[in-house]
GROMACS .gro file of C-alpha atoms in nm:
model
  296
    1UNK     CA    1   0.000   0.011   0.006
    2UNK     CA    2   0.137   0.316  -0.125
    3UNK     CA    3   0.204   0.614   0.154
    4UNK     CA    4   0.267   0.957   0.107
    5UNK     CA    5   0.643   1.062   0.179
    6UNK     CA    6   0.706   1.424   0.296
    7UNK     CA    7   0.955   1.579   0.055
    8UNK     CA    8   1.342   1.613   0.193
    9UNK     CA    9   1.438   1.943   0.346
   10UNK     CA   10   1.662   1.996   0.054
   11UNK     CA   11   1.365   1.924  -0.205
   12UNK     CA   12   1.124   2.146   0.013
   13UNK     CA   13   1.386   2.412   0.033
   14UNK     CA   14   1.446   2.413  -0.358
   15UNK     CA   15   1.057   2.416  -0.400
   16UNK     CA   16   1.015   2.720  -0.179
   17UNK     CA   17   1.308   2.905  -0.371
   18UNK     CA   18   1.099   2.829  -0.704
   19UNK     CA   19   0.794   2.953  -0.569
   20UNK     CA   20   0.937   3.282  -0.398
   21UNK     CA   21   1.106   3.374  -0.764
   22UNK     CA   22   0.802   3.454  -0.955
   23UNK     CA   23   0.600   3.583  -0.636
   24UNK     CA   24   0.865   3.828  -0.605
   25UNK     CA   25   0.870   3.953  -0.969
   26UNK     CA   26   0.499   3.996  -0.973
   27UNK     CA   27   0.467   4.184  -0.636
   28UNK     CA   28   0.779   4.396  -0.700
   29UNK     CA   29   0.634   4.486  -1.045
   30UNK     CA   30   0.328   4.601  -0.885
   31UNK     CA   31   0.514   4.884  -0.714
   32UNK     CA   32   0.563   5.085  -1.020
   33UNK     CA   33   0.171   5.088  -1.071
   34UNK     CA   34   0.095   5.215  -0.704
   35UNK     CA   35   0.378   5.473  -0.741
   36UNK     CA   36   0.216   5.620  -1.056
   37UNK     CA   37  -0.106   5.653  -0.844
   38UNK     CA   38   0.055   5.755  -0.534
   39UNK     CA   39   0.263   6.033  -0.678
   40UNK     CA   40  -0.035   6.185  -0.848
   41UNK     CA   41  -0.208   6.232  -0.522
   42UNK     CA   42   0.098   6.344  -0.304
   43UNK     CA   43   0.464   6.495  -0.374
   44UNK     CA   44   0.673   6.185  -0.431
   45UNK     CA   45   0.944   6.220  -0.128
   46UNK     CA   46   0.624   6.288   0.106
   47UNK     CA   47   0.480   5.944  -0.044
   48UNK     CA   48   0.842   5.774   0.017
   49UNK     CA   49   0.860   5.922   0.371
   50UNK     CA   50   0.514   5.784   0.455
   51UNK     CA   51   0.597   5.438   0.296
   52UNK     CA   52   0.936   5.424   0.502
   53UNK     CA   53   0.798   5.537   0.821
   54UNK     CA   54   0.489   5.325   0.834
   55UNK     CA   55   0.677   5.002   0.699
   56UNK     CA   56   0.943   5.067   0.966
   57UNK     CA   57   0.731   5.091   1.258
   58UNK     CA   58   0.536   4.775   1.122
   59UNK     CA   59   0.843   4.561   1.077
   60UNK     CA   60   0.977   4.678   1.426
   61UNK     CA   61   0.677   4.547   1.564
   62UNK     CA   62   0.697   4.220   1.371
   63UNK     CA   63   1.054   4.191   1.475
   64UNK     CA   64   1.017   4.237   1.833
   65UNK     CA   65   0.702   3.997   1.877
   66UNK     CA   66   0.881   3.734   1.682
   67UNK     CA   67   1.211   3.790   1.908
   68UNK     CA   68   1.446   3.864   1.602
   69UNK     CA   69   1.794   3.938   1.686
   70UNK     CA   70   1.911   4.315   1.603
   71UNK     CA   71   2.242   4.403   1.446
   72UNK     CA   72   2.471   4.583   1.667
   73UNK     CA   73   2.806   4.770   1.633
   74UNK     CA   74   2.969   4.759   1.313
   75UNK     CA   75   2.717   4.541   1.174
   76UNK     CA   76   2.430   4.785   1.245
   77UNK     CA   77   2.633   5.043   1.043
   78UNK     CA   78   2.657   4.796   0.752
   79UNK     CA   79   2.273   4.729   0.757
   80UNK     CA   80   2.207   5.110   0.765
   81UNK     CA   81   2.434   5.180   0.474
   82UNK     CA   82   2.260   4.900   0.280
   83UNK     CA   83   1.920   5.056   0.386
   84UNK     CA   84   2.010   5.408   0.276
   85UNK     CA   85   2.116   5.260  -0.078
   86UNK     CA   86   1.843   5.019  -0.132
   87UNK     CA   87   1.563   5.237   0.015
   88UNK     CA   88   1.631   5.619   0.022
   89UNK     CA   89   1.864   5.654  -0.285
   90UNK     CA   90   1.664   5.392  -0.514
   91UNK     CA   91   1.304   5.481  -0.419
   92UNK     CA   92   1.359   5.870  -0.358
   93UNK     CA   93   1.497   5.873  -0.704
   94UNK     CA   94   1.247   5.652  -0.870
   95UNK     CA   95   0.944   5.821  -0.746
   96UNK     CA   96   1.086   6.169  -0.820
   97UNK     CA   97   1.135   6.047  -1.177
   98UNK     CA   98   0.775   5.929  -1.196
   99UNK     CA   99   0.644   6.242  -1.050
  100UNK     CA  100   0.836   6.413  -1.356
  101UNK     CA  101   0.653   6.226  -1.593
  102UNK     CA  102   0.815   5.932  -1.651
  103UNK     CA  103   0.586   5.619  -1.682
  104UNK     CA  104   0.608   5.362  -1.418
  105UNK     CA  105   0.698   5.093  -1.718
  106UNK     CA  106   0.981   5.295  -1.806
  107UNK     CA  107   1.118   5.315  -1.460
  108UNK     CA  108   1.099   4.921  -1.441
  109UNK     CA  109   1.275   4.916  -1.777
  110UNK     CA  110   1.560   5.106  -1.638
  111UNK     CA  111   1.551   4.909  -1.316
  112UNK     CA  112   1.583   4.604  -1.547
  113UNK     CA  113   1.969   4.687  -1.585
  114UNK     CA  114   2.012   4.606  -1.250
  115UNK     CA  115   2.168   4.254  -1.318
  116UNK     CA  116   2.425   4.413  -1.542
  117UNK     CA  117   2.534   4.653  -1.289
  118UNK     CA  118   2.555   4.381  -1.027
  119UNK     CA  119   2.750   4.162  -1.267
  120UNK     CA  120   3.007   4.413  -1.317
  121UNK     CA  121   3.049   4.462  -0.932
  122UNK     CA  122   3.003   4.091  -0.825
  123UNK     CA  123   3.313   3.946  -0.975
  124UNK     CA  124   3.564   4.199  -0.820
  125UNK     CA  125   3.371   4.264  -0.484
  126UNK     CA  126   3.197   3.929  -0.411
  127UNK     CA  127   3.451   3.684  -0.597
  128UNK     CA  128   3.158   3.536  -0.778
  129UNK     CA  129   3.246   3.328  -1.099
  130UNK     CA  130   3.019   3.467  -1.435
  131UNK     CA  131   3.013   3.237  -1.725
  132UNK     CA  132   3.044   3.329  -2.069
  133UNK     CA  133   2.683   3.221  -2.104
  134UNK     CA  134   2.586   3.435  -1.816
  135UNK     CA  135   2.784   3.738  -1.984
  136UNK     CA  136   2.584   3.679  -2.299
  137UNK     CA  137   2.265   3.674  -2.112
  138UNK     CA  138   2.349   3.994  -1.939
  139UNK     CA  139   2.432   4.160  -2.278
  140UNK     CA  140   2.110   4.045  -2.425
  141UNK     CA  141   1.914   4.169  -2.128
  142UNK     CA  142   2.079   4.501  -2.149
  143UNK     CA  143   1.996   4.550  -2.495
  144UNK     CA  144   1.632   4.471  -2.473
  145UNK     CA  145   1.603   4.709  -2.170
  146UNK     CA  146   1.799   4.988  -2.353
  147UNK     CA  147   1.600   4.918  -2.685
  148UNK     CA  148   1.272   4.953  -2.497
  149UNK     CA  149   1.368   5.232  -2.299
  150UNK     CA  150   1.500   5.425  -2.604
  151UNK     CA  151   1.151   5.384  -2.766
  152UNK     CA  152   0.958   5.548  -2.491
  153UNK     CA  153   1.221   5.846  -2.394
  154UNK     CA  154   0.967   6.139  -2.424
  155UNK     CA  155   1.068   6.266  -2.077
  156UNK     CA  156   1.290   6.514  -1.937
  157UNK     CA  157   1.653   6.462  -1.899
  158UNK     CA  158   1.631   6.509  -1.520
  159UNK     CA  159   1.369   6.219  -1.492
  160UNK     CA  160   1.602   5.985  -1.685
  161UNK     CA  161   1.925   6.091  -1.446
  162UNK     CA  162   1.686   6.024  -1.140
  163UNK     CA  163   1.600   5.679  -1.268
  164UNK     CA  164   1.968   5.581  -1.329
  165UNK     CA  165   2.062   5.719  -0.978
  166UNK     CA  166   1.786   5.493  -0.822
  167UNK     CA  167   1.931   5.211  -1.034
  168UNK     CA  168   2.265   5.253  -0.888
  169UNK     CA  169   2.109   5.262  -0.550
  170UNK     CA  170   1.935   4.942  -0.566
  171UNK     CA  171   2.262   4.758  -0.760
  172UNK     CA  172   2.521   4.908  -0.503
  173UNK     CA  173   2.294   4.814  -0.206
  174UNK     CA  174   2.228   4.475  -0.328
  175UNK     CA  175   2.622   4.410  -0.362
  176UNK     CA  176   2.724   4.588  -0.049
  177UNK     CA  177   2.454   4.370   0.176
  178UNK     CA  178   2.575   4.044   0.025
  179UNK     CA  179   2.957   4.154   0.092
  180UNK     CA  180   2.872   4.310   0.464
  181UNK     CA  181   2.553   4.211   0.580
  182UNK     CA  182   2.435   3.872   0.483
  183UNK     CA  183   2.420   3.748   0.852
  184UNK     CA  184   2.133   3.980   0.980
  185UNK     CA  185   1.807   3.860   1.057
  186UNK     CA  186   1.573   3.968   0.761
  187UNK     CA  187   1.290   4.120   0.980
  188UNK     CA  188   1.523   4.350   1.202
  189UNK     CA  189   1.737   4.414   0.910
  190UNK     CA  190   1.467   4.529   0.681
  191UNK     CA  191   1.323   4.739   0.963
  192UNK     CA  192   1.644   4.905   1.000
  193UNK     CA  193   1.653   4.993   0.634
  194UNK     CA  194   1.321   5.178   0.669
  195UNK     CA  195   1.403   5.324   1.002
  196UNK     CA  196   1.732   5.509   0.902
  197UNK     CA  197   1.585   5.600   0.553
  198UNK     CA  198   1.246   5.757   0.677
  199UNK     CA  199   1.423   6.079   0.845
  200UNK     CA  200   1.665   6.140   0.559
  201UNK     CA  201   1.369   6.155   0.310
  202UNK     CA  202   1.133   6.320   0.549
  203UNK     CA  203   1.382   6.608   0.572
  204UNK     CA  204   1.435   6.617   0.202
  205UNK     CA  205   1.065   6.644   0.163
  206UNK     CA  206   1.035   6.951   0.398
  207UNK     CA  207   1.321   7.099   0.213
  208UNK     CA  208   1.237   7.039  -0.152
  209UNK     CA  209   0.828   6.991  -0.166
  210UNK     CA  210   0.549   7.157  -0.019
  211UNK     CA  211   0.354   6.869   0.158
  212UNK     CA  212   0.025   6.829   0.087
  213UNK     CA  213  -0.252   6.563  -0.015
  214UNK     CA  214  -0.444   6.615  -0.316
  215UNK     CA  215  -0.650   6.301  -0.316
  216UNK     CA  216  -0.672   6.113   0.023
  217UNK     CA  217  -0.851   5.806  -0.123
  218UNK     CA  218  -0.574   5.745  -0.390
  219UNK     CA  219  -0.317   5.838  -0.149
  220UNK     CA  220  -0.425   5.569   0.122
  221UNK     CA  221  -0.501   5.298  -0.103
  222UNK     CA  222  -0.148   5.329  -0.293
  223UNK     CA  223   0.028   5.353   0.037
  224UNK     CA  224  -0.131   5.073   0.169
  225UNK     CA  225  -0.031   4.854  -0.098
  226UNK     CA  226   0.333   4.989  -0.115
  227UNK     CA  227   0.368   4.940   0.239
  228UNK     CA  228   0.203   4.597   0.303
  229UNK     CA  229   0.290   4.435  -0.015
  230UNK     CA  230   0.589   4.626  -0.171
  231UNK     CA  231   0.754   4.751   0.147
  232UNK     CA  232   0.725   4.461   0.360
  233UNK     CA  233   0.646   4.155   0.131
  234UNK     CA  234   0.892   4.224  -0.135
  235UNK     CA  235   1.191   4.309   0.044
  236UNK     CA  236   1.138   4.029   0.290
  237UNK     CA  237   1.153   3.796  -0.023
  238UNK     CA  238   1.446   3.985  -0.148
  239UNK     CA  239   1.649   3.941   0.153
  240UNK     CA  240   1.541   3.568   0.183
  241UNK     CA  241   1.691   3.492  -0.167
  242UNK     CA  242   2.000   3.705  -0.102
  243UNK     CA  243   2.075   3.493   0.170
  244UNK     CA  244   2.060   3.160  -0.040
  245UNK     CA  245   2.166   3.260  -0.364
  246UNK     CA  246   2.432   3.470  -0.556
  247UNK     CA  247   2.373   3.802  -0.609
  248UNK     CA  248   2.415   3.802  -0.973
  249UNK     CA  249   2.154   3.525  -1.002
  250UNK     CA  250   1.897   3.706  -0.786
  251UNK     CA  251   1.962   4.021  -1.001
  252UNK     CA  252   1.843   3.854  -1.308
  253UNK     CA  253   1.496   3.836  -1.170
  254UNK     CA  254   1.479   4.211  -1.260
  255UNK     CA  255   1.497   4.149  -1.625
  256UNK     CA  256   1.176   4.018  -1.592
  257UNK     CA  257   1.009   4.295  -1.412
  258UNK     CA  258   0.989   4.526  -1.737
  259UNK     CA  259   0.753   4.271  -1.907
  260UNK     CA  260   0.548   4.202  -1.580
  261UNK     CA  261   0.507   4.588  -1.517
  262UNK     CA  262   0.389   4.623  -1.880
  263UNK     CA  263   0.124   4.358  -1.858
  264UNK     CA  264   0.017   4.495  -1.519
  265UNK     CA  265  -0.026   4.805  -1.675
  266UNK     CA  266  -0.215   4.677  -1.973
  267UNK     CA  267  -0.441   4.510  -1.729
  268UNK     CA  268  -0.505   4.784  -1.471
  269UNK     CA  269  -0.485   5.090  -1.698
  270UNK     CA  270  -0.522   4.971  -2.062
  271UNK     CA  271  -0.175   5.073  -2.169
  272UNK     CA  272  -0.074   4.908  -2.482
  273UNK     CA  273   0.297   4.835  -2.603
  274UNK     CA  274   0.417   4.896  -2.960
  275UNK     CA  275   0.650   4.646  -3.154
  276UNK     CA  276   0.993   4.795  -3.049
  277UNK     CA  277   0.884   4.773  -2.677
  278UNK     CA  278   0.769   4.419  -2.700
  279UNK     CA  279   1.089   4.317  -2.889
  280UNK     CA  280   1.301   4.498  -2.625
  281UNK     CA  281   1.121   4.293  -2.342
  282UNK     CA  282   1.157   3.976  -2.555
  283UNK     CA  283   1.522   4.025  -2.542
  284UNK     CA  284   1.530   4.095  -2.196
  285UNK     CA  285   1.379   3.783  -2.127
  286UNK     CA  286   1.614   3.586  -2.336
  287UNK     CA  287   1.882   3.742  -2.123
  288UNK     CA  288   1.719   3.617  -1.810
  289UNK     CA  289   1.728   3.258  -1.952
  290UNK     CA  290   2.104   3.255  -2.022
  291UNK     CA  291   2.199   3.483  -1.711
  292UNK     CA  292   2.030   3.262  -1.456
  293UNK     CA  293   2.200   2.956  -1.584
  294UNK     CA  294   2.439   2.815  -1.305
  295UNK     CA  295   2.822   2.803  -1.360
  296UNK     CA  296   2.917   2.468  -1.505
   0.00000   0.00000   0.00000
């Protein structure tokens, strides 16, 4: 008589990793749609500050209730630097770019270059091996992102510069975390990210903006999604993956976000894609297939 056999811890862990990857891509991509809605209701840095402040308090409570260990000393400094790069720099710049008229899909396309930047850093900083097939994947993915972005560049130069500032914040933060802060508890570590970023962005909002809320409903709904799903959910998943996989391999997931963001934009806002953009997204997908291959 046949009996059910529970999967081994290794098999179960592998299945969990396979499930987390597509979930992360969808949730991460949804942030760009929520940001477009949110920045239309409030100034971008105010939205960013609100996101960090609420998410920081929420994750602090989760870490405290679950008795997570907190980083101390030099480790705390490394976690704080990681948070400023991955949170304050990345999202402060991205939200400013979106507020200047850059579509969320275009921001996602620029962010899709993250694996290329990580690949350039990972070999020297982390000592990770990048195969020829992976380099070809990075090249194809980068070319696809560039093609799609060039076809949609109908915005100000400031918006484009801000987008690439956000990209560098994410890429340097990812590599820095992998190099110096991998031993930190994901709950307390992510809470620190938000708590150190909130006052920095809040001060920038006071100095550079006139804080106000133009649409409380849109602000509330977008903020709730950004905090609960994007700030807490996706960054817990990102930190989980960085603890188990090479930084360059995790970075390849960002090649998928432009296509998923475009699909979400079409489903939610009815935005359509032209042939050049579709070609760019296809090249990016092909790059992912090569870049995600394990070194042989």
